[in-house]
Amino acid sequence: MLCDDIEVDLLDGAVKKTMNLCRKGRAHYDSITVERLRPAVRGSEVPLEEAVGSAAELLEGAENLLIFGFGSSSLEAQRAGVEMAKKLGSAIDDPSSFSQGAITEKILAGEVPSCTLDDVRNYADISIFWGDDPSSSHPRHLSRFSYFPRGEKRQRGYEEDREAIVVDVRRSPTAQIAADGFFKVPPGGDADFAEALSSALGGKIPKIEDKKRMLNLATKLRKAKFGAIFTGLGHAEAIKGDIDWFVSLVERLNEVSRFSVIPTLGEYNTRGFNQTLFDETGHVNSVSFKEGVASGPEFGISRLLDVCDGAMIVSSDPAAVLPGPLARKLARLPIVAVNSSRNLTTDLAEVTVPVAVAGIEAGGSALRTDGVKVEYDAFAESGYVSDAEVVRMIMEAV
Amino acid sequence: MISVMEVYQLLPKTNCKKCGLPTCMAFAVELLGKRKAIEDCTPLVEEAKYEKKLEGLRELLAPILSADATETGMVIHYEKCYGCGNCVVACPVNVANDPKGTAIGRGPVSGKAILMVEDGVVKCVNVDECRRFGPEKVLCNACIATCPSKAIEFI
Amino acid sequence: MAEGRELTVVTFRGIFQEVQEALGIYSDGYRDESAVVFLDGGDASGLGVEAGRPLRMETDHGAVVAVAKISEDPHPGVAFMPKSPWSSQLLSGDPGEGGVLEMKRFTAKVSSCDKGPTSIAEIGEMIRGG
């Protein structure tokens, strides 16, 4: 959530005490002493400059290069990455190509209305979490913005002025908080649920088992003054191959009230990469600069692994996240891995280049999931170089 | 939640008044509120015939006797806590005492908040300010109902 | 031993899993939070599986052993598994409709087994093609 009210006490390079940091944030801060990546070529540690040089050589040697990652990189590193992809005529992609890229692109293109999290805190009286469990992934989401706090027009917070609705396949921790506001849908049943809701909004009998409950929900949504819909990976799954049912529902809701969509993105600066690439090319992911600008699923990592002959992976762990067969394809490629810590992808890489942990060891900026820019400072000394600098160094060496 | 009856059943039920209270039921209430200790019932700890009851009572009250429990019976299960701050922002005492901090979703700024997140988990200070233990004894459950993992309970 | 059965597996992320991930993916802590499967109580009985026992998860694309857990809420026919390097080994990698990878939901053959769970080192070997 890029929280800006965190207080930290350090002792001997490790975090001693923190205030206001959630469990997950605290673990992230504690991770600065865990399995830090060393600069290495083919398993042997080398000075940073040598690793940078070898990285450049590896990338020069590739005819069809893929640059991938950046969800956990600063805006500055992301811009450098896009510049590098242009300079080298490579493809560039990020994990949004298999997660929330579709809805994010609609929002950036202005096709689906959005707002800021501060707007949500100040004005939203209904928060809908669709296939999204921010209580687990962004613990302070509900307490800082989307349900509990008081706001300008929501002076009585969650007690009187707000409602939480959860649409999910399981009783997640967020669903637990929503209590009566939890609507369980079967896996693959989201579009049918949306259809039933649309019918109910139009005053028709919805095609769903508990009709009364759906009609009550529709009434509630019709009376809302400012609604917010948060989407997660469950939602990305539900709109795979067909986003229209969701776009139609949002349009329908905006006929009766004002509803905005904010994706709950998995990494701290996924939005930054999507915006940076979108500003450059009109697309949030899966772009090739080989001949002008081309984009499409064939330039996403899942298809590119069949044709590329080299990869630079930045602040990401596709080997852990991709399906086994694709991870095996990745394993066969010459890889430059740029990251702060060791992971399954860095274990496969021919060249590894370490970076400082953003927000702790290096300053920079990022876009929050609602697009608001947040700048952060370094507060801990380290021997590590910022991610933006590393990407630039490699780019210059090529 | 432990009930007064459960505690009462494990006491001598003689109303001997050695603890300073008129009845064992009254003692049970004070025990639960941690205003009396098990040891204050001298017959229970001294007489062999109450050995099983004593053991049962220590087991029953173990959660509130642990270091996690505050004097007023609030137990925080730190291992379950997400550090999400829902309780911090929902607590009506926090809202009243810290309008520019926790009331609007931020970390506490007034120095008068009673719930806050430290080291990734919730911490309670000045729990006697909690509405449940104030003069009105309001049955407030804001910090319980808003928790995603049932990490806070009142015994 | 009861026969295996096919279940729809849906992946999710949990906070304690993410905490362990930050503190080191090679740790037992990360494995304990990730190599697990939440079964419906009835499905677990049918499989002859108790909580804490190893559970073999197999698809056409890979197999891993995780630890069975029993959910409080019923969800017959569906199993919930944290999204992790373990669950990744079970996915197909075929870009389906619209070229988007299936990452969250798949069908797996689930059966009780003797030894497990799979270690992160073994996952590393599976990725290297071993």
XYZ file of C-alpha atoms in Angstrom:
683
model
C 0.000 0.000 0.000
C 3.060 2.294 0.053
C 2.114 3.503 3.532
C 3.678 6.817 4.480
C 3.192 6.761 8.240
C 5.720 4.062 9.069
C 8.236 4.574 11.879
C 11.325 2.378 12.028
C 14.168 1.916 14.481
C 17.251 0.196 13.112
C 20.027 -1.496 15.032
C 23.180 -2.801 13.375
C 21.617 -2.868 9.946
C 18.545 -4.825 10.955
C 15.062 -3.615 11.836
C 14.528 -3.432 15.573
C 11.138 -1.788 16.086
C 8.425 -0.542 13.781
C 5.165 1.364 14.259
C 2.130 1.092 12.000
C 3.688 -1.459 9.662
C 1.423 -4.443 9.135
C 2.631 -8.024 9.518
C 3.438 -8.307 5.832
C 5.176 -4.931 5.687
C 7.240 -5.832 8.725
C 8.320 -9.088 7.074
C 9.354 -7.113 4.000
C 11.492 -4.820 6.175
C 12.997 -7.812 8.007
C 13.875 -9.379 4.660
C 16.725 -6.946 4.046
C 19.036 -9.345 5.836
C 17.716 -12.500 4.160
C 19.415 -14.316 1.236
C 20.673 -11.151 -0.438
C 21.754 -11.651 -4.009
C 25.470 -11.440 -4.809
C 26.902 -10.280 -8.151
C 27.912 -13.491 -9.891
C 28.679 -15.004 -13.292
C 27.991 -18.717 -13.766
C 27.839 -19.211 -10.003
C 31.111 -17.445 -9.110
C 30.948 -14.190 -7.230
C 32.494 -11.270 -9.109
C 32.695 -7.502 -8.588
C 29.523 -5.632 -9.552
C 31.092 -3.993 -12.615
C 32.085 -7.378 -13.982
C 28.591 -8.754 -13.484
C 27.194 -5.721 -15.296
C 29.641 -6.286 -18.158
C 28.778 -9.971 -18.451
C 25.085 -9.104 -18.330
C 25.535 -6.728 -21.235
C 27.394 -9.397 -23.232
C 24.652 -11.936 -22.633
C 21.974 -9.504 -23.753
C 23.940 -8.490 -26.854
C 24.151 -12.134 -27.817
C 20.384 -12.557 -27.943
C 18.498 -12.198 -31.217
C 15.095 -12.347 -29.541
C 15.476 -10.852 -26.113
C 12.782 -10.703 -23.463
C 12.927 -8.151 -20.670
C 10.533 -9.150 -17.899
C 9.478 -8.177 -14.406
C 9.427 -4.684 -12.889
C 6.381 -5.110 -10.628
C 8.651 -4.550 -7.651
C 10.857 -1.906 -9.251
C 10.885 1.862 -8.863
C 9.321 4.059 -11.551
C 12.818 5.180 -12.457
C 13.946 1.584 -13.050
C 10.790 0.889 -15.043
C 11.406 3.849 -17.316
C 14.989 2.707 -17.796
C 13.739 -0.783 -18.603
C 11.363 0.455 -21.277
C 14.142 2.619 -22.738
C 16.410 -0.395 -22.781
C 13.811 -2.528 -24.534
C 13.460 0.161 -27.188
C 17.226 0.512 -27.578
C 17.757 -3.232 -27.931
C 14.634 -3.892 -29.994
C 13.493 -6.437 -27.447
C 10.164 -7.573 -26.095
C 9.098 -6.315 -22.691
C 6.462 -7.778 -20.413
C 5.474 -7.981 -16.738
C 3.437 -10.400 -14.585
C 0.261 -8.425 -15.339
C 0.110 -10.343 -18.625
C -1.077 -13.314 -16.597
C -2.751 -11.439 -13.771
C -4.578 -8.094 -13.782
C -3.347 -6.489 -17.005
C -6.730 -6.586 -18.695
C -8.661 -4.556 -16.130
C -5.697 -2.222 -15.564
C -5.517 -1.403 -19.257
C -9.223 -0.599 -19.340
C -8.759 1.767 -16.420
C -5.695 3.501 -17.859
C -7.457 3.873 -21.178
C -10.402 5.499 -19.415
C -12.826 2.789 -20.522
C -13.651 1.779 -16.960
C -14.062 4.574 -14.390
C -11.700 4.723 -11.456
C -10.847 7.008 -8.529
C -8.202 7.280 -5.811
C -8.122 5.413 -2.525
C -8.389 8.772 -0.801
C -11.652 9.344 -2.698
C -12.806 5.993 -1.393
C -12.000 6.963 2.178
C -13.706 10.320 1.841
C -16.774 9.418 -0.222
C -17.390 5.701 -0.699
C -20.377 4.229 1.093
C -20.149 0.813 -0.569
C -16.962 -1.148 -1.115
C -17.208 -4.306 -3.198
C -14.295 -6.738 -3.086
C -14.591 -8.947 -6.158
C -12.320 -11.992 -6.189
C -10.104 -9.900 -3.940
C -8.832 -10.543 -0.406
C -6.909 -7.417 0.558
C -7.099 -8.337 4.253
C -4.460 -10.939 3.429
C -2.505 -9.260 0.641
C -2.760 -5.562 1.585
C -3.658 -5.727 5.270
C -4.166 -1.975 5.792
C -6.418 -1.594 2.728
C -9.614 -1.731 4.770
C -8.345 0.195 7.770
C -6.708 3.021 5.824
C -9.160 3.432 2.962
C -11.866 1.044 1.979
C -14.042 0.232 4.992
C -13.117 1.292 8.495
C -11.881 4.887 8.530
C -13.839 8.103 8.772
C -13.764 10.372 5.761
C -15.024 13.768 4.713
C -18.515 12.544 3.801
C -18.216 9.348 5.815
C -17.793 10.737 9.302
C -19.165 7.639 10.958
C -16.866 5.222 9.137
C -17.810 1.580 8.909
C -20.241 1.710 11.808
C -22.929 3.716 10.029
C -21.641 5.090 6.777
C -20.085 2.210 4.884
C -20.877 -1.310 3.723
C -18.546 -4.039 2.605
C -19.639 -6.579 -0.002
C -17.442 -9.515 -0.931
C -17.914 -11.706 -4.010
C -15.639 -14.736 -3.762
C -15.389 -18.507 -4.109
C -14.378 -18.943 -0.466
C -14.868 -17.283 2.913
C -11.613 -15.362 2.816
C -10.522 -13.167 5.755
C -12.051 -10.184 3.931
C -15.294 -12.132 3.499
C -15.181 -12.851 7.216
C -15.132 -9.111 7.916
C -17.962 -8.467 5.454
C -20.077 -10.999 7.404
C -23.599 -10.705 5.913
C -22.139 -8.893 2.939
C -20.372 -12.017 1.676
C -21.741 -13.583 -1.523
C -20.211 -16.943 -2.312
C -20.027 -17.820 -6.011
C -18.897 -21.175 -7.416
C -15.581 -21.211 -9.319
C -16.416 -19.870 -12.776
C -19.745 -18.468 -11.579
C -18.881 -14.764 -11.522
C -20.415 -13.873 -14.886
C -23.701 -15.545 -13.902
C -23.666 -13.636 -10.632
C -23.109 -10.385 -12.497
C -25.964 -11.250 -14.870
C -28.265 -11.867 -11.924
C -27.197 -8.581 -10.350
C -27.782 -6.728 -13.606
C -31.283 -8.193 -13.826
C -32.003 -7.237 -10.249
C -30.755 -3.689 -10.873
C -33.217 -3.495 -13.719
C -36.043 -4.618 -11.441
C -36.265 -8.059 -13.051
C -36.250 -11.415 -11.264
C -32.614 -12.508 -11.089
C -31.615 -15.993 -12.188
C -30.025 -17.074 -8.928
C -30.932 -19.361 -6.080
C -31.366 -16.720 -3.364
C -33.405 -14.160 -5.294
C -34.398 -12.126 -2.277
C -30.810 -11.599 -1.239
C -29.812 -10.511 -4.731
C -32.733 -8.083 -4.939
C -31.671 -6.608 -1.581
C -28.132 -6.205 -2.879
C -29.395 -4.433 -5.967
C -31.461 -2.089 -3.819
C -28.421 -1.302 -1.717
C -26.274 -0.587 -4.759
C -28.947 1.599 -6.302
C -29.034 3.688 -3.142
C -25.249 4.020 -2.965
C -23.850 7.501 -3.371
C -20.321 6.437 -4.254
C -19.369 2.838 -4.871
C -15.931 1.321 -5.180
C -15.150 -2.075 -6.687
C -11.809 -3.639 -5.852
C -10.581 -6.469 -8.054
C -8.045 -9.180 -7.305
C -6.692 -12.342 -8.880
C -10.029 -14.095 -8.440
C -11.538 -11.401 -10.617
C -8.720 -11.675 -13.175
C -9.547 -15.364 -13.444
C -13.229 -14.587 -13.900
C -12.651 -12.114 -16.759
C -10.141 -14.306 -18.593
C -11.081 -14.350 -22.248
C -14.186 -12.223 -21.620
C -14.039 -8.899 -19.811
C -17.283 -7.641 -21.365
C -19.615 -8.989 -18.689
C -17.738 -6.982 -16.072
C -17.487 -3.802 -18.136
C -21.242 -4.037 -18.786
C -21.967 -4.468 -15.087
C -19.880 -1.416 -14.223
C -21.700 0.579 -16.908
C -25.022 -0.621 -15.512
C -24.010 0.411 -12.003
C -22.954 3.831 -13.249
C -26.446 4.298 -14.661
C -27.888 4.151 -11.145
C -25.045 5.681 -9.175
C -21.334 6.374 -9.303
C -19.098 3.322 -9.225
C -15.324 3.224 -9.685
C -12.920 0.306 -10.045
C -9.505 0.076 -8.394
C -7.466 -3.107 -8.909
C -5.696 -4.524 -5.851
C -2.384 -5.189 -7.539
C 0.017 -7.782 -6.199
C 3.323 -5.898 -6.231
C 4.036 -2.424 -4.933
C 4.615 -0.835 -8.328
C 2.793 -2.967 -10.897
C 0.687 0.105 -11.659
C 3.864 2.072 -12.303
C 5.078 -0.359 -14.941
C 1.669 -0.593 -16.572
C 1.384 3.215 -16.703
C 4.948 3.667 -17.975
C 4.518 1.171 -20.806
C 1.028 2.479 -21.547
C 2.296 6.051 -21.844
C 4.943 4.832 -24.281
C 2.923 2.366 -26.359
C -0.756 2.392 -25.418
C -0.430 -1.088 -23.890
C 0.206 -2.197 -20.319
C 2.256 -5.318 -21.113
C 3.296 -7.750 -23.891
C 5.064 -5.285 -26.212
C 7.824 -5.832 -28.761
C 10.108 -3.086 -30.033
C 11.738 -5.338 -32.618
C 10.010 -3.656 -35.561
C 8.439 -0.413 -34.433
C 5.925 -1.119 -31.695
C 3.883 -4.299 -31.694
C 1.746 -5.758 -28.953
C -0.466 -8.700 -28.269
C -0.538 -12.007 -26.397
C 2.233 -13.356 -28.637
C 4.579 -10.883 -26.937
C 3.655 -11.981 -23.435
C 6.097 -14.189 -21.566
C 3.925 -17.283 -21.839
C 4.208 -17.379 -25.643
C 7.580 -15.655 -25.964
C 9.374 -18.397 -24.061
C 8.983 -20.506 -27.213
C 10.901 -18.075 -29.400
C 13.202 -15.976 -27.271
C 16.874 -16.864 -26.841
C 17.765 -14.687 -23.871
C 16.070 -12.946 -20.971
C 16.663 -10.196 -18.454
C 14.437 -10.667 -15.406
C 14.143 -7.676 -13.089
C 12.706 -7.867 -9.528
C 10.568 -10.879 -10.287
C 10.487 -14.649 -9.847
C 8.801 -16.109 -12.939
C 10.375 -19.512 -12.275
C 8.282 -19.742 -9.109
C 5.109 -18.249 -10.527
C 4.883 -19.652 -14.049
C 3.384 -23.081 -14.726
C 5.987 -25.862 -14.550
C 6.254 -26.414 -18.332
C 6.934 -22.690 -18.870
C 9.380 -22.476 -15.968
C 11.281 -25.328 -17.615
C 11.442 -23.370 -20.872
C 12.755 -20.379 -18.938
C 15.372 -22.601 -17.293
C 16.859 -23.439 -20.692
C 17.507 -19.792 -21.574
C 20.563 -17.649 -20.852
C 19.280 -15.290 -18.128
C 20.417 -12.088 -16.475
C 18.615 -11.763 -13.133
C 18.455 -8.405 -11.378
C 16.984 -8.604 -7.865
C 17.589 -7.784 -4.225
C 17.379 -11.374 -2.986
C 17.975 -14.883 -4.182
C 14.962 -16.687 -5.667
C 14.155 -19.609 -7.968
C 14.800 -17.465 -11.053
C 18.139 -16.128 -9.834
C 19.093 -19.762 -9.169
C 18.733 -20.385 -12.920
C 20.542 -17.259 -14.058
C 23.925 -17.131 -15.720
C 24.496 -13.597 -14.464
C 23.042 -12.152 -11.260
C 23.157 -8.464 -10.357
C 21.995 -7.359 -6.885
C 19.999 -4.217 -6.154
C 19.058 -2.212 -3.060
C 15.653 -2.739 -1.486
C 13.459 0.153 -2.568
C 11.992 2.326 0.144
C 14.571 1.109 2.639
C 18.016 1.160 1.072
C 17.218 3.292 -1.952
C 14.871 6.164 -2.646
C 12.637 6.542 -5.648
C 8.986 6.680 -6.535
C 6.134 4.343 -7.348
C 2.463 4.386 -8.267
C 0.041 3.077 -5.697
C -2.624 0.668 -6.954
C -4.937 3.650 -7.547
C -2.315 5.451 -9.616
C -1.332 8.000 -6.974
C 2.400 8.677 -7.083
C 4.257 8.062 -3.847
C 7.851 9.117 -3.311
C 10.012 7.317 -0.827
C 13.401 7.845 0.741
C 16.166 5.522 1.790
C 16.800 5.311 5.520
C 19.240 2.435 5.776
C 22.791 2.403 4.525
C 23.780 -0.555 2.405
C 26.392 -1.444 -0.144
C 23.709 -1.924 -2.763
C 22.948 0.149 -5.810
C 19.411 1.230 -6.701
C 17.496 -0.744 -9.307
C 17.306 2.243 -11.653
C 21.053 2.677 -11.566
C 21.676 -1.008 -12.223
C 19.366 -1.087 -15.236
C 21.034 2.037 -16.595
C 24.494 0.586 -16.022
C 23.609 -2.548 -17.964
C 21.991 -0.506 -20.714
C 25.065 1.664 -21.086
C 27.346 -1.348 -21.177
C 25.432 -2.908 -24.076
C -15.230 -17.108 26.193
C -15.029 -18.536 29.710
C -18.316 -18.264 31.610
C -18.764 -17.441 35.276
C -20.619 -20.750 35.740
C -17.657 -22.728 34.387
C -15.406 -21.062 36.965
C -17.949 -21.476 39.781
C -18.209 -25.236 39.164
C -14.506 -25.589 39.927
C -14.693 -23.772 43.285
C -15.507 -25.336 46.687
C -19.026 -23.802 46.561
C -19.070 -23.485 50.363
C -19.379 -19.692 50.603
C -16.813 -19.827 53.406
C -15.867 -16.133 52.845
C -12.137 -16.777 53.446
C -11.397 -14.884 50.200
C -13.125 -11.805 51.583
C -16.174 -12.140 49.357
C -19.642 -13.275 50.502
C -20.111 -16.117 48.002
C -18.138 -18.397 45.701
C -20.140 -16.983 42.804
C -18.884 -13.481 43.654
C -15.336 -14.869 43.834
C -15.815 -16.459 40.400
C -16.703 -13.063 38.943
C -13.642 -11.436 40.535
C -11.400 -14.277 39.333
C -12.561 -13.822 35.755
C -11.964 -10.117 35.996
C -8.483 -10.852 37.332
C -9.214 -8.797 40.417
C -8.648 -11.896 42.601
C -6.155 -14.716 42.157
C -6.823 -18.449 42.438
C -4.557 -18.417 45.521
C -6.984 -16.092 47.296
C -9.229 -19.143 47.761
C -7.090 -20.756 50.461
C -9.239 -23.904 50.874
C -8.921 -24.599 47.132
C -5.145 -24.510 47.170
C -4.593 -26.054 50.606
C -7.092 -28.897 50.883
C -6.246 -32.160 49.137
C -9.910 -32.906 48.380
C -9.991 -29.947 45.947
C -6.897 -31.067 44.015
C -8.796 -31.967 40.866
C -10.840 -28.770 40.946
C -7.694 -26.707 41.424
C -6.049 -28.384 38.437
C -9.151 -27.904 36.327
C -9.426 -24.259 37.332
C -5.787 -23.498 36.507
C -6.294 -25.106 33.077
C -9.536 -23.258 32.436
C -8.064 -19.899 33.369
C -4.665 -20.478 31.711
C -5.419 -18.230 28.708
C -6.242 -15.238 30.903
C -3.402 -15.922 33.294
C -0.863 -15.867 30.469
C 1.255 -12.826 29.755
C -0.974 -12.002 26.779
C -3.934 -11.111 28.917
C -4.261 -7.632 30.251
C -5.672 -7.040 33.683
C -9.099 -6.503 32.296
C -9.388 -9.738 30.339
C -8.395 -8.664 26.854
C -6.368 -11.402 25.203
C -4.378 -10.820 22.042
C -3.251 -13.912 20.143
C -0.220 -12.350 18.514
C 0.465 -15.353 16.337
C -2.871 -14.791 14.589
C -2.629 -11.016 14.253
C -2.332 -9.573 10.721
C -1.264 -6.125 11.874
C -4.047 -4.824 9.633
C -5.056 -2.012 11.956
C -8.800 -2.683 11.615
C -9.200 -2.764 15.384
C -7.004 0.331 15.730
C -9.213 2.299 13.349
C -12.485 0.844 14.600
C -11.901 1.326 18.335
C -14.300 4.070 19.508
C -11.815 5.183 22.177
C -9.128 5.607 19.527
C -11.551 7.515 17.330
C -12.439 9.869 20.157
C -8.863 10.315 21.402
C -7.054 10.458 18.066
C -9.215 12.240 15.470
C -6.287 13.158 13.244
C -4.643 9.749 13.412
C -6.404 6.441 13.842
C -9.858 7.913 13.270
C -8.929 8.579 9.648
C -7.006 5.372 9.104
C -3.501 6.553 9.897
C -1.119 5.566 12.659
C -1.779 7.219 16.030
C -0.622 10.838 16.377
C -2.184 12.110 19.604
C -0.369 9.826 22.026
C -3.776 8.876 23.475
C -4.641 5.867 21.352
C -5.148 2.624 23.265
C -4.657 0.243 20.336
C -1.825 0.534 17.823
C 0.320 -1.659 15.589
C 3.864 -2.214 16.802
C 6.341 -4.645 15.260
C 3.751 -5.886 12.815
C 1.075 -6.779 15.382
C -1.464 -4.988 17.540
C -0.560 -3.696 20.976
C -2.876 -2.454 23.692
C -1.954 0.285 26.167
C -4.097 1.866 28.923
C -6.714 -0.839 28.484
C -8.626 0.562 31.458
C -9.806 3.225 29.003
C -11.557 0.527 26.976
C -15.334 1.076 27.061
C -15.909 -2.441 28.319
C -14.075 -1.639 31.531
C -15.019 1.967 32.013
C -17.809 3.043 34.390
C -20.490 2.289 31.778
C -19.177 -1.217 30.994
C -20.401 -0.958 27.413
C -20.422 -4.290 25.581
C -18.312 -2.890 22.767
C -16.977 -5.491 20.360
C -15.400 -3.270 17.729
C -11.971 -4.863 17.955
C -13.373 -8.398 17.908
C -15.857 -8.047 15.053
C -13.433 -6.221 12.800
C -10.581 -8.708 13.078
C -9.932 -10.898 10.018
C -8.355 -13.642 12.111
C -10.058 -13.621 15.535
C -6.831 -12.508 17.151
C -8.495 -10.451 19.908
C -10.840 -11.875 22.484
C -12.261 -10.820 25.805
C -12.268 -13.524 28.413
C -6.136 -46.808 1.237
C -9.007 -44.964 -0.412
C -8.869 -44.193 -4.128
C -7.753 -40.830 -5.386
C -10.371 -38.480 -6.689
C -10.497 -35.501 -9.006
C -11.035 -32.142 -7.387
C -11.199 -28.627 -8.746
C -8.247 -26.803 -7.235
C -8.423 -23.042 -6.721
C -5.329 -21.151 -5.601
C -5.148 -18.223 -3.194
C -2.575 -16.300 -1.168
C -2.486 -16.100 2.628
C -0.816 -13.459 4.765
C 1.356 -15.828 6.748
C 2.483 -17.389 3.489
C 3.536 -13.962 2.233
C 5.335 -13.276 5.521
C 7.293 -16.513 5.179
C 7.998 -15.738 1.529
C 9.629 -12.459 2.528
C 11.603 -14.181 5.243
C 12.996 -16.757 2.802
C 11.441 -19.070 0.218
C 13.943 -21.815 0.982
C 12.794 -22.125 4.592
C 10.666 -24.786 6.240
C 8.379 -21.918 7.250
C 7.578 -21.098 3.610
C 7.070 -24.751 2.775
C 4.761 -25.203 5.778
C 2.599 -22.293 4.613
C 2.655 -23.148 0.903
C 2.790 -26.903 0.392
C -0.686 -27.369 1.854
C -4.139 -28.140 0.496
C -7.413 -27.243 2.219
C -9.950 -30.001 1.688
C -13.645 -30.130 2.349
C -14.310 -32.385 5.358
C -16.439 -34.824 3.375
C -13.905 -35.019 0.543
C -11.160 -35.699 3.063
C -13.091 -38.600 4.594
C -13.759 -39.999 1.169
C -10.059 -39.844 0.430
C -9.184 -41.482 3.730
C -7.073 -38.454 4.580
C -6.624 -36.744 7.942
C -5.338 -33.255 8.574
C -1.561 -33.154 8.633
C -1.129 -36.172 6.336
C 0.726 -36.014 3.014
C -1.455 -35.551 -0.034
C -0.373 -36.227 -3.583
C -1.590 -33.678 -6.152
C -1.206 -34.721 -9.761
C -2.079 -33.306 -13.147
C -0.859 -34.103 -16.675
C 1.864 -31.524 -16.183
C 3.378 -32.418 -12.851
C 2.919 -33.814 -9.391
C 3.761 -32.562 -5.913
C 3.112 -33.745 -2.393
C 1.503 -31.247 -0.040
C 0.058 -31.481 3.472
C -3.695 -31.910 3.889
C -5.708 -29.486 5.974
C -9.440 -29.525 6.609
C -11.472 -26.335 6.053
C -14.034 -25.095 8.532
C -16.514 -24.216 5.788
C -17.798 -26.932 3.461
C -16.739 -26.816 -0.202
C -17.244 -30.292 -1.665
C -15.472 -30.991 -4.909
C -13.152 -28.010 -4.506
C -9.746 -27.837 -2.859
C -7.930 -24.610 -1.987
C -4.178 -24.471 -2.387
C -1.858 -21.499 -1.797
C -0.374 -20.111 -4.991
C 3.290 -21.074 -4.766
C 6.066 -22.907 -6.587
C 4.241 -26.072 -5.504
C 0.948 -25.224 -7.143
C 2.802 -23.882 -10.208
C 4.044 -27.394 -11.005
C 0.467 -28.529 -11.550
C -0.499 -25.888 -14.133
C -0.427 -26.560 -17.857
C 1.174 -23.453 -19.312
C -1.162 -23.501 -22.303
C -2.288 -19.997 -23.167
C -6.006 -20.622 -23.538
C -8.729 -18.307 -24.769
C -7.443 -14.885 -25.682
C -3.882 -16.031 -25.008
C -4.229 -15.713 -21.248
C -2.645 -18.377 -19.072
C -4.706 -20.393 -16.665
C -3.111 -19.535 -13.350
C -5.773 -19.960 -10.689
C -8.015 -22.933 -11.293
C -7.353 -26.466 -12.516
C -8.435 -30.056 -12.002
C -6.089 -32.378 -10.158
C -6.123 -35.983 -9.078
C -5.785 -35.962 -5.310
C -4.786 -39.009 -3.282
C -3.344 -39.778 0.080
C 0.282 -40.880 0.164
C 3.030 -41.799 2.581
C 5.849 -39.345 2.228
C 5.984 -35.624 1.861
C 5.743 -32.747 1.391
C 7.928 -32.044 -1.633
C 10.855 -29.796 -0.744
C 11.723 -26.488 -2.427
C 14.976 -28.097 -3.582
C 12.978 -30.776 -5.396
C 10.828 -28.053 -6.973
C 14.057 -26.398 -8.176
C 15.057 -29.687 -9.799
C 11.668 -30.058 -11.468
C 12.164 -26.599 -12.983
C 15.620 -27.461 -14.219
C 13.989 -30.371 -16.023
C 15.323 -33.007 -13.721
